GROMACS .gro file of C-alpha atoms in nm:
model
  269
    1UNK     CA    1   0.000   0.000   0.000
    2UNK     CA    2   0.095   0.360  -0.071
    3UNK     CA    3  -0.074   0.683   0.034
    4UNK     CA    4   0.009   0.864  -0.292
    5UNK     CA    5   0.076   0.687  -0.620
    6UNK     CA    6  -0.069   0.883  -0.914
    7UNK     CA    7  -0.328   1.140  -0.793
    8UNK     CA    8  -0.522   1.083  -1.114
    9UNK     CA    9  -0.876   1.220  -1.152
   10UNK     CA   10  -0.965   0.927  -1.378
   11UNK     CA   11  -0.883   0.673  -1.105
   12UNK     CA   12  -1.119   0.815  -0.838
   13UNK     CA   13  -1.436   0.608  -0.800
   14UNK     CA   14  -1.746   0.654  -0.586
   15UNK     CA   15  -1.926   0.341  -0.463
   16UNK     CA   16  -2.232   0.304  -0.240
   17UNK     CA   17  -2.173   0.605  -0.011
   18UNK     CA   18  -2.409   0.884  -0.123
   19UNK     CA   19  -2.140   1.153  -0.136
   20UNK     CA   20  -2.118   1.237  -0.508
   21UNK     CA   21  -2.061   1.606  -0.427
   22UNK     CA   22  -1.763   1.518  -0.208
   23UNK     CA   23  -1.610   1.274  -0.457
   24UNK     CA   24  -1.657   1.525  -0.740
   25UNK     CA   25  -1.463   1.774  -0.527
   26UNK     CA   26  -1.179   1.522  -0.491
   27UNK     CA   27  -1.173   1.475  -0.870
   28UNK     CA   28  -1.150   1.851  -0.937
   29UNK     CA   29  -0.877   1.891  -0.675
   30UNK     CA   30  -0.681   1.605  -0.836
   31UNK     CA   31  -0.714   1.775  -1.176
   32UNK     CA   32  -0.573   2.095  -1.024
   33UNK     CA   33  -0.277   1.913  -0.867
   34UNK     CA   34  -0.181   1.741  -1.193
   35UNK     CA   35  -0.216   2.057  -1.402
   36UNK     CA   36  -0.048   2.309  -1.173
   37UNK     CA   37   0.189   2.076  -0.983
   38UNK     CA   38   0.070   2.211  -0.647
   39UNK     CA   39  -0.038   1.982  -0.360
   40UNK     CA   40  -0.380   2.135  -0.306
   41UNK     CA   41  -0.542   1.837  -0.137
   42UNK     CA   42  -0.291   1.554  -0.087
   43UNK     CA   43  -0.091   1.773   0.153
   44UNK     CA   44  -0.378   1.759   0.405
   45UNK     CA   45  -0.285   1.407   0.521
   46UNK     CA   46  -0.029   1.316   0.789
   47UNK     CA   47   0.219   1.154   0.851
   48UNK     CA   48   0.439   1.307   0.582
   49UNK     CA   49   0.798   1.254   0.473
   50UNK     CA   50   1.068   1.523   0.484
   51UNK     CA   51   0.939   1.663   0.152
   52UNK     CA   52   0.587   1.707   0.286
   53UNK     CA   53   0.443   1.413   0.091
   54UNK     CA   54   0.192   1.195   0.284
   55UNK     CA   55   0.317   0.842   0.344
   56UNK     CA   56   0.171   0.505   0.441
   57UNK     CA   57   0.171   0.446   0.816
   58UNK     CA   58   0.216   0.076   0.910
   59UNK     CA   59   0.033   0.140   1.238
   60UNK     CA   60  -0.276   0.253   1.041
   61UNK     CA   61  -0.325   0.594   1.208
   62UNK     CA   62  -0.369   0.913   1.006
   63UNK     CA   63  -0.456   1.277   1.064
   64UNK     CA   64  -0.648   1.478   0.804
   65UNK     CA   65  -0.676   1.859   0.808
   66UNK     CA   66  -1.024   1.989   0.725
   67UNK     CA   67  -1.164   2.341   0.741
   68UNK     CA   68  -1.487   2.346   0.942
   69UNK     CA   69  -1.687   2.641   1.071
   70UNK     CA   70  -1.415   2.882   0.970
   71UNK     CA   71  -1.118   2.709   1.132
   72UNK     CA   72  -0.885   2.419   1.061
   73UNK     CA   73  -0.955   2.092   1.241
   74UNK     CA   74  -0.740   1.783   1.283
   75UNK     CA   75  -0.947   1.470   1.224
   76UNK     CA   76  -0.786   1.139   1.326
   77UNK     CA   77  -0.886   0.818   1.146
   78UNK     CA   78  -0.751   0.468   1.099
   79UNK     CA   79  -0.723   0.271   0.775
   80UNK     CA   80  -0.994   0.014   0.848
   81UNK     CA   81  -1.235   0.033   0.553
   82UNK     CA   82  -1.556  -0.162   0.483
   83UNK     CA   83  -1.541  -0.416   0.200
   84UNK     CA   84  -1.801  -0.641   0.041
   85UNK     CA   85  -1.803  -1.019   0.082
   86UNK     CA   86  -1.598  -1.056  -0.237
   87UNK     CA   87  -1.333  -0.816  -0.106
   88UNK     CA   88  -1.418  -0.505  -0.309
   89UNK     CA   89  -1.409  -0.167  -0.131
   90UNK     CA   90  -1.750  -0.026  -0.041
   91UNK     CA   91  -1.609   0.325   0.003
   92UNK     CA   92  -1.472   0.569  -0.253
   93UNK     CA   93  -1.127   0.463  -0.362
   94UNK     CA   94  -0.857   0.489  -0.625
   95UNK     CA   95  -0.838   0.229  -0.899
   96UNK     CA   96  -0.459   0.253  -0.867
   97UNK     CA   97  -0.369  -0.063  -0.679
   98UNK     CA   98  -0.291   0.010  -0.313
   99UNK     CA   99  -0.338   0.389  -0.330
  100UNK     CA  100  -0.510   0.509  -0.010
  101UNK     CA  101  -0.548   0.888  -0.012
  102UNK     CA  102  -0.903   0.894  -0.155
  103UNK     CA  103  -1.040   0.653   0.104
  104UNK     CA  104  -0.859   0.815   0.398
  105UNK     CA  105  -0.981   1.168   0.317
  106UNK     CA  106  -1.334   1.041   0.261
  107UNK     CA  107  -1.332   0.857   0.595
  108UNK     CA  108  -1.223   1.175   0.776
  109UNK     CA  109  -1.499   1.377   0.609
  110UNK     CA  110  -1.759   1.111   0.685
  111UNK     CA  111  -1.644   1.110   1.048
  112UNK     CA  112  -1.717   1.480   1.096
  113UNK     CA  113  -2.040   1.447   0.894
  114UNK     CA  114  -2.194   1.183   1.121
  115UNK     CA  115  -2.078   0.859   0.961
  116UNK     CA  116  -2.104   0.658   0.640
  117UNK     CA  117  -2.480   0.728   0.613
  118UNK     CA  118  -2.399   1.066   0.458
  119UNK     CA  119  -2.710   1.286   0.425
  120UNK     CA  120  -2.581   1.472   0.118
  121UNK     CA  121  -2.427   1.814   0.061
  122UNK     CA  122  -2.321   2.032  -0.229
  123UNK     CA  123  -1.979   2.053  -0.387
  124UNK     CA  124  -1.910   2.413  -0.287
  125UNK     CA  125  -1.947   2.325   0.082
  126UNK     CA  126  -1.740   2.006   0.045
  127UNK     CA  127  -1.465   2.181  -0.152
  128UNK     CA  128  -1.441   2.456   0.108
  129UNK     CA  129  -1.393   2.197   0.383
  130UNK     CA  130  -1.118   2.031   0.179
  131UNK     CA  131  -0.931   2.335   0.050
  132UNK     CA  132  -1.055   2.650   0.224
  133UNK     CA  133  -1.133   2.802  -0.119
  134UNK     CA  134  -1.428   3.044  -0.108
  135UNK     CA  135  -1.759   2.886  -0.222
  136UNK     CA  136  -2.009   3.035  -0.465
  137UNK     CA  137  -2.330   2.863  -0.572
  138UNK     CA  138  -2.525   2.952  -0.888
  139UNK     CA  139  -2.868   2.818  -0.983
  140UNK     CA  140  -2.906   2.783  -1.360
  141UNK     CA  141  -3.202   2.978  -1.495
  142UNK     CA  142  -3.273   3.180  -1.181
  143UNK     CA  143  -3.343   3.552  -1.208
  144UNK     CA  144  -3.023   3.741  -1.290
  145UNK     CA  145  -2.835   3.429  -1.411
  146UNK     CA  146  -2.600   3.529  -1.697
  147UNK     CA  147  -2.467   3.230  -1.890
  148UNK     CA  148  -2.210   3.431  -2.090
  149UNK     CA  149  -2.071   3.594  -1.778
  150UNK     CA  150  -2.054   3.255  -1.605
  151UNK     CA  151  -1.858   3.112  -1.897
  152UNK     CA  152  -1.610   3.401  -1.896
  153UNK     CA  153  -1.548   3.366  -1.522
  154UNK     CA  154  -1.513   2.988  -1.532
  155UNK     CA  155  -1.284   2.986  -1.837
  156UNK     CA  156  -1.056   3.252  -1.690
  157UNK     CA  157  -1.062   3.110  -1.338
  158UNK     CA  158  -0.976   2.755  -1.439
  159UNK     CA  159  -0.702   2.858  -1.683
  160UNK     CA  160  -0.533   3.075  -1.419
  161UNK     CA  161  -0.573   2.810  -1.149
  162UNK     CA  162  -0.797   3.029  -0.933
  163UNK     CA  163  -1.129   2.843  -0.963
  164UNK     CA  164  -1.247   2.488  -0.896
  165UNK     CA  165  -1.577   2.398  -1.063
  166UNK     CA  166  -1.842   2.129  -1.018
  167UNK     CA  167  -2.198   2.106  -1.145
  168UNK     CA  168  -2.512   1.912  -1.058
  169UNK     CA  169  -2.833   1.787  -1.215
  170UNK     CA  170  -3.177   1.839  -1.067
  171UNK     CA  171  -3.466   1.595  -1.032
  172UNK     CA  172  -3.576   1.419  -1.352
  173UNK     CA  173  -3.791   1.119  -1.436
  174UNK     CA  174  -3.600   0.795  -1.470
  175UNK     CA  175  -3.672   0.727  -1.838
  176UNK     CA  176  -3.553   1.078  -1.928
  177UNK     CA  177  -3.236   1.035  -1.720
  178UNK     CA  178  -3.169   0.699  -1.885
  179UNK     CA  179  -3.215   0.848  -2.232
  180UNK     CA  180  -2.977   1.136  -2.155
  181UNK     CA  181  -2.722   0.921  -1.973
  182UNK     CA  182  -2.745   1.144  -1.666
  183UNK     CA  183  -2.811   1.073  -1.298
  184UNK     CA  184  -3.084   1.280  -1.128
  185UNK     CA  185  -2.979   1.513  -0.841
  186UNK     CA  186  -2.617   1.414  -0.890
  187UNK     CA  187  -2.288   1.608  -0.879
  188UNK     CA  188  -2.030   1.601  -1.160
  189UNK     CA  189  -1.670   1.722  -1.164
  190UNK     CA  190  -1.568   1.976  -1.430
  191UNK     CA  191  -1.237   1.847  -1.564
  192UNK     CA  192  -1.177   2.090  -1.853
  193UNK     CA  193  -1.340   2.390  -2.021
  194UNK     CA  194  -1.254   2.486  -2.380
  195UNK     CA  195  -1.385   2.730  -2.637
  196UNK     CA  196  -1.313   2.569  -2.973
  197UNK     CA  197  -1.295   2.734  -3.317
  198UNK     CA  198  -1.646   2.813  -3.432
  199UNK     CA  199  -1.741   2.947  -3.091
  200UNK     CA  200  -1.861   2.619  -2.938
  201UNK     CA  201  -1.818   2.621  -2.561
  202UNK     CA  202  -1.727   2.275  -2.433
  203UNK     CA  203  -1.689   2.124  -2.088
  204UNK     CA  204  -1.541   1.788  -1.999
  205UNK     CA  205  -1.718   1.632  -1.700
  206UNK     CA  206  -1.667   1.323  -1.490
  207UNK     CA  207  -1.940   1.123  -1.322
  208UNK     CA  208  -1.785   1.022  -0.986
  209UNK     CA  209  -1.931   0.673  -1.035
  210UNK     CA  210  -1.668   0.629  -1.311
  211UNK     CA  211  -1.947   0.502  -1.537
  212UNK     CA  212  -2.275   0.620  -1.698
  213UNK     CA  213  -2.206   0.918  -1.919
  214UNK     CA  214  -2.391   1.175  -2.128
  215UNK     CA  215  -2.561   1.048  -2.446
  216UNK     CA  216  -2.663   1.376  -2.611
  217UNK     CA  217  -2.479   1.633  -2.824
  218UNK     CA  218  -2.101   1.585  -2.839
  219UNK     CA  219  -2.123   1.254  -2.653
  220UNK     CA  220  -1.915   0.956  -2.759
  221UNK     CA  221  -2.226   0.830  -2.946
  222UNK     CA  222  -2.271   1.152  -3.147
  223UNK     CA  223  -2.185   1.068  -3.508
  224UNK     CA  224  -2.252   1.415  -3.653
  225UNK     CA  225  -2.071   1.679  -3.448
  226UNK     CA  226  -1.730   1.517  -3.392
  227UNK     CA  227  -1.542   1.646  -3.695
  228UNK     CA  228  -1.178   1.553  -3.745
  229UNK     CA  229  -1.077   1.910  -3.660
  230UNK     CA  230  -1.274   1.907  -3.335
  231UNK     CA  231  -1.125   1.572  -3.236
  232UNK     CA  232  -0.776   1.712  -3.289
  233UNK     CA  233  -0.858   2.031  -3.099
  234UNK     CA  234  -0.981   1.843  -2.791
  235UNK     CA  235  -0.748   1.540  -2.828
  236UNK     CA  236  -1.053   1.315  -2.814
  237UNK     CA  237  -1.144   1.002  -3.011
  238UNK     CA  238  -1.518   0.932  -2.969
  239UNK     CA  239  -1.490   0.587  -3.130
  240UNK     CA  240  -1.226   0.484  -2.880
  241UNK     CA  241  -1.417   0.642  -2.591
  242UNK     CA  242  -1.734   0.456  -2.688
  243UNK     CA  243  -1.563   0.121  -2.629
  244UNK     CA  244  -1.521   0.177  -2.252
  245UNK     CA  245  -1.747   0.385  -2.027
  246UNK     CA  246  -1.533   0.556  -1.762
  247UNK     CA  247  -1.789   0.826  -1.679
  248UNK     CA  248  -1.584   1.101  -1.851
  249UNK     CA  249  -1.751   1.291  -2.136
  250UNK     CA  250  -1.768   1.618  -2.328
  251UNK     CA  251  -2.083   1.831  -2.327
  252UNK     CA  252  -2.152   2.171  -2.481
  253UNK     CA  253  -2.251   2.461  -2.258
  254UNK     CA  254  -2.598   2.488  -2.413
  255UNK     CA  255  -2.678   2.127  -2.325
  256UNK     CA  256  -2.542   2.168  -1.973
  257UNK     CA  257  -2.759   2.475  -1.915
  258UNK     CA  258  -3.061   2.281  -2.042
  259UNK     CA  259  -3.018   1.966  -1.834
  260UNK     CA  260  -2.822   2.067  -1.523
  261UNK     CA  261  -2.951   2.276  -1.233
  262UNK     CA  262  -2.653   2.419  -1.043
  263UNK     CA  263  -2.293   2.529  -1.088
  264UNK     CA  264  -2.060   2.539  -0.786
  265UNK     CA  265  -1.746   2.752  -0.789
  266UNK     CA  266  -1.468   2.769  -0.530
  267UNK     CA  267  -1.226   3.061  -0.557
  268UNK     CA  268  -0.864   3.078  -0.448
  269UNK     CA  269  -0.863   3.309  -0.144
   0.00000   0.00000   0.00000
């Protein structure tokens, strides 16, 4: 076992704990660490080596720093984690063999939230507890909502490393959700935002389940919109992506505004 192996957003997987907003926050933080080479979230675990990198503790005891009610708190947990009868983890985890940081941080957050029977939250609150970055919540379609202004702020904030973004769907009937490939009242991590030639505004999202992805415009199943130029621009092969569902997909801003309910921003203080 290792505490840190890859810190890859694609390896983070939610299981039966109903904490999609929290796991989406972990994914976005992992994206930030890989892009900007700054330990935004992995540095919150102790013990650490002389370089400040969290390490595996053979005794199984860890301390996680969380920001709660305006101040930093030290939350102590062990590495005992529930597994199913066939030995698979029942908590959020990394698909990298033996990597522990996802499960340890989740256990600390569940501890201060009352236990594994998590009542639910939103990503702005969860991200603030993890990073201390200032939360902002926007409801799509509410009075005063400006989609163009939102896009400008998100594009600039992410590119400069000053904004972490998640989004969430609202309630929807099951047959509609199945047709769209979306999960009702569910949080998604925003992995990338790009404005491609032609003015199309694109977002790459990850479902924290690491499966079940968007089936509408610009999905891996869309045979019309994925031109060769667009594939090169976004370094994306829809035919290859269609062969394995990892929960990561591209969606245009117009579709997101139509089918999602909220956008959650956390700003670098």
